[in-house]
CSV table of C-alpha atoms in Angstrom, one decimal:
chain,number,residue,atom,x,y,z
E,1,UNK,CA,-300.2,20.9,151.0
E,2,UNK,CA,-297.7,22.8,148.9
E,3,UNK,CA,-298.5,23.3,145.4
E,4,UNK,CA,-296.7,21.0,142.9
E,5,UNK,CA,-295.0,22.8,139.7
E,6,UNK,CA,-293.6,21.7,136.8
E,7,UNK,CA,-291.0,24.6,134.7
E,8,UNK,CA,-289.6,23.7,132.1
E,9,UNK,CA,-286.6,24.8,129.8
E,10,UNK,CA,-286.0,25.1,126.4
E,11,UNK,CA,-284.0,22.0,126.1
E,12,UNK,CA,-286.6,19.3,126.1
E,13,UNK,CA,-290.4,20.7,126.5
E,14,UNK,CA,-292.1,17.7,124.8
E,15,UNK,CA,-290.5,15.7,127.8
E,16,UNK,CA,-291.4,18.0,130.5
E,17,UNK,CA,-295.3,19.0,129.1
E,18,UNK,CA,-295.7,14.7,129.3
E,19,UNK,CA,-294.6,14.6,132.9
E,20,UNK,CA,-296.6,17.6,133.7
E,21,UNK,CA,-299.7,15.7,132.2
E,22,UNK,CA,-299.2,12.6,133.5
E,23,UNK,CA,-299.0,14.3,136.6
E,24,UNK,CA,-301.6,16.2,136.1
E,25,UNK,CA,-300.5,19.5,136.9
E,26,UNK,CA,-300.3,23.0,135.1
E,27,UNK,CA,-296.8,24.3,134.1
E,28,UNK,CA,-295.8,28.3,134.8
E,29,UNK,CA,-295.4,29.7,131.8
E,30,UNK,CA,-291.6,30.2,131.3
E,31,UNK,CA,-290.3,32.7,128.6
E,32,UNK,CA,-287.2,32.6,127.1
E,33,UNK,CA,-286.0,36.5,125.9
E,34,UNK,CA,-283.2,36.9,123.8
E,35,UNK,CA,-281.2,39.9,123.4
E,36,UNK,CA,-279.5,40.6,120.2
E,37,UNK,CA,-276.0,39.7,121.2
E,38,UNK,CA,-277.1,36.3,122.2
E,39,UNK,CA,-277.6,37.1,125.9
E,40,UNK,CA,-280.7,35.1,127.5
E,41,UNK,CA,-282.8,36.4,129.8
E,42,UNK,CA,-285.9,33.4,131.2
E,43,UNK,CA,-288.9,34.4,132.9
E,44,UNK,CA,-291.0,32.3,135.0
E,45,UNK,CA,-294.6,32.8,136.1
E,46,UNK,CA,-295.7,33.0,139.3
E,47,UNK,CA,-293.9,30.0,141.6
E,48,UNK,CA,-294.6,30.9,145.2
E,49,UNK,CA,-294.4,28.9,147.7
E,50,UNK,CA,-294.4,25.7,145.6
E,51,UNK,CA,-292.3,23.1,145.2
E,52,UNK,CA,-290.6,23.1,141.8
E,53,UNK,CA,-289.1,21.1,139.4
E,54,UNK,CA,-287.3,22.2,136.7
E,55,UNK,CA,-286.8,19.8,133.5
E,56,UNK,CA,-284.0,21.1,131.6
E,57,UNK,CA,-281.7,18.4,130.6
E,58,UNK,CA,-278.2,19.8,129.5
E,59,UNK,CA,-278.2,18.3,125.7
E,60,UNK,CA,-276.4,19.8,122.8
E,61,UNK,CA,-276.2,22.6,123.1
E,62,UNK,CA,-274.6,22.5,126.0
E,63,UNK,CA,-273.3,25.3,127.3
E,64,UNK,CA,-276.6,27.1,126.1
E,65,UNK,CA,-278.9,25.0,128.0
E,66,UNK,CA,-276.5,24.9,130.8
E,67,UNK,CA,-276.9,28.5,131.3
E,68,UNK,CA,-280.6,28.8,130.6
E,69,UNK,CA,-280.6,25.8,133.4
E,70,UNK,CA,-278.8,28.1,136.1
E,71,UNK,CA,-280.6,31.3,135.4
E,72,UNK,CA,-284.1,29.5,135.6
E,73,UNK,CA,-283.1,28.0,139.2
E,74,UNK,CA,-282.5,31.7,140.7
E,75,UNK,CA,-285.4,33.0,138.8
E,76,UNK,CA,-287.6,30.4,140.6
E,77,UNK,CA,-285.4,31.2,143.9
E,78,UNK,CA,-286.0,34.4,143.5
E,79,UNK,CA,-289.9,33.9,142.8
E,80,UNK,CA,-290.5,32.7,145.7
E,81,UNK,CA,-290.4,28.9,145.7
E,82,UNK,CA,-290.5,26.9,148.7
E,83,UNK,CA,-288.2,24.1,147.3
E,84,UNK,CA,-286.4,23.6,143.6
E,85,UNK,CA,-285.4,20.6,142.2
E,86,UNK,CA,-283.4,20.5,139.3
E,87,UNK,CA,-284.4,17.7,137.0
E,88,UNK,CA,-281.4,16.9,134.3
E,89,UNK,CA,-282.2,13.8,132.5
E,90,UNK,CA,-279.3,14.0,130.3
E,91,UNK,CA,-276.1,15.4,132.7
E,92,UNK,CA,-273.7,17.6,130.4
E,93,UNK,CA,-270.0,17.7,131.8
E,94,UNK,CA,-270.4,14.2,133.3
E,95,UNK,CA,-267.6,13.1,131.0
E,96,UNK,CA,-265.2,15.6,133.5
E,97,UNK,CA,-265.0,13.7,136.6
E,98,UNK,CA,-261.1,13.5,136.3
E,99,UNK,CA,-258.4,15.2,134.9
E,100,UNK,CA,-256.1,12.9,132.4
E,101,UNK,CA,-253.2,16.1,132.3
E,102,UNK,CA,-252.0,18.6,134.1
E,103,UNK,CA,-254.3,22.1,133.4
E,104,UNK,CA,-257.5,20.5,132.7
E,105,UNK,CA,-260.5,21.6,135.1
E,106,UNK,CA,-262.6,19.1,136.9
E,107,UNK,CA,-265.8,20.3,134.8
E,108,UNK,CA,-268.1,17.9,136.8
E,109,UNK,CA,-267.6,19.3,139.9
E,110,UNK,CA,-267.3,23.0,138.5
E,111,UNK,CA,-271.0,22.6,136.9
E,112,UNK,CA,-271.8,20.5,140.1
E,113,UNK,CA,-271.1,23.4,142.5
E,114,UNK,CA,-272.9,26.2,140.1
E,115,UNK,CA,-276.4,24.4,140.0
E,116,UNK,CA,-276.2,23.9,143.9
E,117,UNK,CA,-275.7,27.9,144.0
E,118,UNK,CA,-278.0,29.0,141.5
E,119,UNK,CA,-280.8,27.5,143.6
E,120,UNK,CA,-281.5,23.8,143.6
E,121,UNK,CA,-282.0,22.2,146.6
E,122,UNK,CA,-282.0,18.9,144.9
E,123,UNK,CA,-280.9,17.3,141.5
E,124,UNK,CA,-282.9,14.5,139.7
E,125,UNK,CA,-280.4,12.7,136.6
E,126,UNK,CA,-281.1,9.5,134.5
E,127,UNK,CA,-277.7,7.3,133.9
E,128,UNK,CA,-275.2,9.7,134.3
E,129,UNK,CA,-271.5,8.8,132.6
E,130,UNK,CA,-269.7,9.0,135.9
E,131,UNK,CA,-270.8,7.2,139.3
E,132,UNK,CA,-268.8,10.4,141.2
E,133,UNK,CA,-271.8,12.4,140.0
E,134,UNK,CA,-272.9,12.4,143.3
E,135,UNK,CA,-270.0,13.2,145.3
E,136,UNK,CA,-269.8,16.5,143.4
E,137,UNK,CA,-272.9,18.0,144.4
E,138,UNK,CA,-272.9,19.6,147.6
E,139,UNK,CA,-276.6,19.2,147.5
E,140,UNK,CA,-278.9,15.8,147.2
E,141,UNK,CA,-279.1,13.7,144.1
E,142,UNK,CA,-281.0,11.5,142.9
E,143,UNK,CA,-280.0,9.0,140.4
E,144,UNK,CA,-282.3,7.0,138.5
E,145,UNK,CA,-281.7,4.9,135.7
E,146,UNK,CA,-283.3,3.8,132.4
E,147,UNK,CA,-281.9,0.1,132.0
E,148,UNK,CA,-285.4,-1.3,133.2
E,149,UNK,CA,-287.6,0.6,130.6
E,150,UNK,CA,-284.9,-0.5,127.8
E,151,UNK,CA,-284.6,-4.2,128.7
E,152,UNK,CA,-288.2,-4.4,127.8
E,153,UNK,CA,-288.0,-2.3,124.6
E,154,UNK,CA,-285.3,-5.4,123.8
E,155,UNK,CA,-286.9,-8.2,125.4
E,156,UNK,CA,-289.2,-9.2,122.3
E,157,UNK,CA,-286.8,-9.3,119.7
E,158,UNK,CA,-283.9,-11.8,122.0
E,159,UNK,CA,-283.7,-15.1,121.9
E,160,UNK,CA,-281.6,-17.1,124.5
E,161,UNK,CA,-278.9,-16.8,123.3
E,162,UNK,CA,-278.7,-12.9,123.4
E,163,UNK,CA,-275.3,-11.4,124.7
E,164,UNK,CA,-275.0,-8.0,126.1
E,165,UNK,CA,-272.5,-6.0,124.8
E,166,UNK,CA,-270.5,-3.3,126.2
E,167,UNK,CA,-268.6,-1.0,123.2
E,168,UNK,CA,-265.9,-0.2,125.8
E,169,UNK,CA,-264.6,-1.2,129.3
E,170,UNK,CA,-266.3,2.1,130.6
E,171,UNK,CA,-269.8,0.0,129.8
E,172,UNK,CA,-268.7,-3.0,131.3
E,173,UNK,CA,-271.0,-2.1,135.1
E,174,UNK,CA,-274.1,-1.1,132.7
E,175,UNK,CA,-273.7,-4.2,130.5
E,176,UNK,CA,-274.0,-6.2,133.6
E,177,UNK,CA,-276.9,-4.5,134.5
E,178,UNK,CA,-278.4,-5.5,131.3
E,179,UNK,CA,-277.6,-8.6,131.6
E,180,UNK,CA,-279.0,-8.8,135.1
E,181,UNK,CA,-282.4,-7.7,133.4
E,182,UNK,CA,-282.3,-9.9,130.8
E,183,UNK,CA,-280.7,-13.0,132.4
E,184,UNK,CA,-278.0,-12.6,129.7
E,185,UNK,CA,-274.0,-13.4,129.6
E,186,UNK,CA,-272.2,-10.1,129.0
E,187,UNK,CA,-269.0,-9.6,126.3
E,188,UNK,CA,-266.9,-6.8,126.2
E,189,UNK,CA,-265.1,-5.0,123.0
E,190,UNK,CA,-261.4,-3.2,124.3
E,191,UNK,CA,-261.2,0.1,122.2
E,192,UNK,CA,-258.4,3.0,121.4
E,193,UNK,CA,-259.8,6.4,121.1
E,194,UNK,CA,-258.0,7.9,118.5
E,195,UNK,CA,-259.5,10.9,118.2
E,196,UNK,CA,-263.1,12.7,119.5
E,197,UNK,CA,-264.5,11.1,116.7
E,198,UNK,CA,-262.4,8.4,115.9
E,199,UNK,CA,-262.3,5.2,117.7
E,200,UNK,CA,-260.6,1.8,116.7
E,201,UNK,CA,-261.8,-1.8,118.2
E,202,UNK,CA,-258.8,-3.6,119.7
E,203,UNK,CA,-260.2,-7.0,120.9
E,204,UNK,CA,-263.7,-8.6,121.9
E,205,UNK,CA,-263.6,-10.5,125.3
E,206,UNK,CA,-266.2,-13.1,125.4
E,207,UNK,CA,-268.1,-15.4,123.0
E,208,UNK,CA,-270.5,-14.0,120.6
E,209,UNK,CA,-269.9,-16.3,117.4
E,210,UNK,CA,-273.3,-17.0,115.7
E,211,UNK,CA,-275.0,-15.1,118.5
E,212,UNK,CA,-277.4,-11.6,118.9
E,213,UNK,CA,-275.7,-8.9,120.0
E,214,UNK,CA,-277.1,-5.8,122.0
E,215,UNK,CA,-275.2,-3.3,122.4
E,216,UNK,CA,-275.1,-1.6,125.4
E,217,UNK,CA,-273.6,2.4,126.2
E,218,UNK,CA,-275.2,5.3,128.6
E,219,UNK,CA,-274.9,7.4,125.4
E,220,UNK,CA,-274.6,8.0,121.6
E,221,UNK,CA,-273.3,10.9,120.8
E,222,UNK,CA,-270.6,10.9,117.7
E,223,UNK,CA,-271.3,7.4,117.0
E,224,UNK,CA,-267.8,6.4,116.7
E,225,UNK,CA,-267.7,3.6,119.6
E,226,UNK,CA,-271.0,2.2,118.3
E,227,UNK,CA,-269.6,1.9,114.9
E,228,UNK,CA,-266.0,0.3,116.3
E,229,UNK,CA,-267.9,-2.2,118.3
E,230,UNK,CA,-270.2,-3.0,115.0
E,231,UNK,CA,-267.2,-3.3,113.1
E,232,UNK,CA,-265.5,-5.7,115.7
E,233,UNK,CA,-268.3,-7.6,115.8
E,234,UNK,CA,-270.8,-8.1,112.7
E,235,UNK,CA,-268.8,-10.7,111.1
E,236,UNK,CA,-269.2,-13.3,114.0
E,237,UNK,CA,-272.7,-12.0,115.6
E,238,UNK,CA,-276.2,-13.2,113.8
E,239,UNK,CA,-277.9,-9.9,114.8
E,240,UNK,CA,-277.1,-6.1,115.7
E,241,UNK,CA,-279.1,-4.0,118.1
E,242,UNK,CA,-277.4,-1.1,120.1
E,243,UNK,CA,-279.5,0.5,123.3
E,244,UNK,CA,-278.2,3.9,125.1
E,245,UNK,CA,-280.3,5.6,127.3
E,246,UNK,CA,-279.3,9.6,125.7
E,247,UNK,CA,-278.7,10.4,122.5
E,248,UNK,CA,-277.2,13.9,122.4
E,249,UNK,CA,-275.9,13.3,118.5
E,250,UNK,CA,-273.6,15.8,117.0
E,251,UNK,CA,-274.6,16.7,113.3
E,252,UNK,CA,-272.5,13.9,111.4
E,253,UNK,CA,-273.6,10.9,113.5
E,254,UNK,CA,-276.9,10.3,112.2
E,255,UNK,CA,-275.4,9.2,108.6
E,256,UNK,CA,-272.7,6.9,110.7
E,257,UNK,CA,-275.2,5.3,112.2
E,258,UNK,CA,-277.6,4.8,109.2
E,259,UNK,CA,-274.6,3.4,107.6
E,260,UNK,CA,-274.0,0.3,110.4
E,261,UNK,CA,-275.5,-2.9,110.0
E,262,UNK,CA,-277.6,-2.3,113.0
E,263,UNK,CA,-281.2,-3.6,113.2
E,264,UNK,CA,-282.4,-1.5,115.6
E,265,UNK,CA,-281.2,1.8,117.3
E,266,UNK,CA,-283.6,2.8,120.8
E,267,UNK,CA,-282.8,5.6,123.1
E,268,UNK,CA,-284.5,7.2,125.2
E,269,UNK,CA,-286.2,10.9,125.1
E,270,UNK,CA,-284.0,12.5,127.7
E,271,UNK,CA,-282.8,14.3,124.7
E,272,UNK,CA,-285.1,15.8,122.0
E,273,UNK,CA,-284.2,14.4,119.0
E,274,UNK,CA,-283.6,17.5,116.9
E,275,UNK,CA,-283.1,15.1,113.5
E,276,UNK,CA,-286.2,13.4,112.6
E,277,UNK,CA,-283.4,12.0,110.4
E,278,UNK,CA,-282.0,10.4,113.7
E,279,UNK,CA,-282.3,6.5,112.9
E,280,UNK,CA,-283.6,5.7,116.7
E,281,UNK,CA,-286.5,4.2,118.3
E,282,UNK,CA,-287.4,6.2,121.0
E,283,UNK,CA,-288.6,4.8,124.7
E,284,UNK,CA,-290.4,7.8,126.7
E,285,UNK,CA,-289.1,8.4,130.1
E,286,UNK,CA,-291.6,10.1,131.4
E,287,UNK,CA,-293.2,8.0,133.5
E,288,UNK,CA,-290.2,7.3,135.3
E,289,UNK,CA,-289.6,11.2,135.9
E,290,UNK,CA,-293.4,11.7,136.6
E,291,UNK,CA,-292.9,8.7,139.3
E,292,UNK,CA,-290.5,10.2,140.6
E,293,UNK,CA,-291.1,13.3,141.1
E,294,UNK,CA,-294.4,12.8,142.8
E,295,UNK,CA,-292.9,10.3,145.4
E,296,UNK,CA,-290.3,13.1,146.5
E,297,UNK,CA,-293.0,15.9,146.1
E,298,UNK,CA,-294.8,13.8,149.2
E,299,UNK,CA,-291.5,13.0,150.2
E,300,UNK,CA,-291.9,9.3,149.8
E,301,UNK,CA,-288.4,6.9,149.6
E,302,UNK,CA,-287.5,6.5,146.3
E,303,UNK,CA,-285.6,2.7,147.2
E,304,UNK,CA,-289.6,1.0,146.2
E,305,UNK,CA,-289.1,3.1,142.5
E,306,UNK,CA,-285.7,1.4,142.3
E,307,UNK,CA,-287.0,-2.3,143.7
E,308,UNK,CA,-289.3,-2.3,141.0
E,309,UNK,CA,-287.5,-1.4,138.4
């Protein structure tokens, strides 16, 4: 039987050491070098023969991690292993899966097409912000999702009358999903982007007078369409909670999101939470990654996984 592995990055080691353990398998020990200029330079221990995976989520920052992320693939190619997966919990560049003007780059499949060459053979992600995630990669991906493990973190705290909320019409599919989980009716608050950081609420679509609220998103990351949707809402809601499954925050978001009448923030760990400042409850997806991973290291279906969540 080929030997299982577990490498991980520099982006999110608390996340990978737990899958590793509830796996029960040692990790390579991976050494990140830095040259004075900046330049990185990982090595991995000894991975030949086995079959890999790599957790290095893409998280803030980006472009950092991203690179780390290719240069660890062809270092484990280049080891020796039998079979690399690239496990990204937290997909950076998802937002590019179209262009809106003339000279823009399709980032998505750009990034999509430079992990498939660096050495994956397969990629593992957790909600990403674009279904066309898939059709990018010239290479097998596996997308799993987060919406089970969060409906429960909710579930105490609702009443019946819950109603899922998503910020923007780009939530709308995940909201249902909620709802789906929770046997809840869905509402839907129409936004203007303004700005990267600015967002203003336009109009609330659905009934949420003297009801909880949960509000739904597949990230937080400024904070601006969690606070427009608060703002829409508070006055006619009883209660405030706002789920995402990442929570790559940039350094002003924190303080936005302290300052919303929100009762409770959860996220996920597919990003380290860098802030302990970071006013979030954090759900551990580990045992959905660890899961995972062991039914493709056997090469199990992953559709059971999917049933039961």
């Amino acid at each position: 039987m080929t030997a299982l592995r577990i490498v991980s990055g520099s982006a999110n080691p608390g996340l990978a050491a737990a899958i590793a353990d509830r796996l029960d398998v040692g990790s390579p020990d991976c050494v990140l070098e830095r040259f004075p200029d900046g330049e990185i330079c990982p090595v991995v221990d000894h991975v030949g023969g086995s079959d890999v995976y790599l957790i290095q989520p893409t998280a803030p920052p980006v472009n950092d991690h991203l690179v780390e992320l290719l240069l660890l693939l062809d270092a484990c190619r280049r080891g020796g292993a039998k079979r690399v997966t690239a496990v990204i919990p937290y997909f950076g560049y998802a937002r590019q899966d179209r262009r809106t003007r003339a000279g823009q780059a399709l980032g998505v499949r750009v990034v999509a097409e430079a992990i498939a060459r660096a050495g994956a053979d397969r990629v593992v992600v957790i909600d990403p912000h674009t279904e066309a995630l898939e059709a990018a990669f010239p290479i097998p991906v596996e997308i799993l999702t987060a919406v089970p493990l969060l409906s429960e973190a909710v579930a105490p705290a609702r009443s019946g009358r819950t109603v899922v909320v998503a910020p923007d019409l780009g939530a709308a599919k995940l909201a249902e999903q909620y709802a789906g989980a929770m046997q809840d009716s869905v509402a839907i608050v129409r936004k203007f982007r303004e700005s990267g950081t600015a967002v203003r609420a336009v109009e609330t679509i659905g009934d949420v007078s003297g009801r909880p609220v949960v509000i739904v998103d597949d990230m937080i990351c400024t904070g601006a369409t969690i606070e427009a949707a608060v703002q829409s809402l508070h006055f006619h809601a009883t209660d405030l909670v706002a789920v995402a499954t990442h929570g790559p925050l940039t350094p002003a978001a924190a303080a936005r999101l302290r300052a919303l009448p929100l009762r409770r923030i959860i996220v996920t760990d597919t990003v380290a939470q860098q802030d302990s400042a970071a006013p979030f409850e954090v759900c551990s997806v580990a045992p959905l990654l660890a899961d995972t991973i062991a039914r493709l290291h056997h090469n199990h279906p992953l559709h059971e996984l999917a049933a039961r969540a």
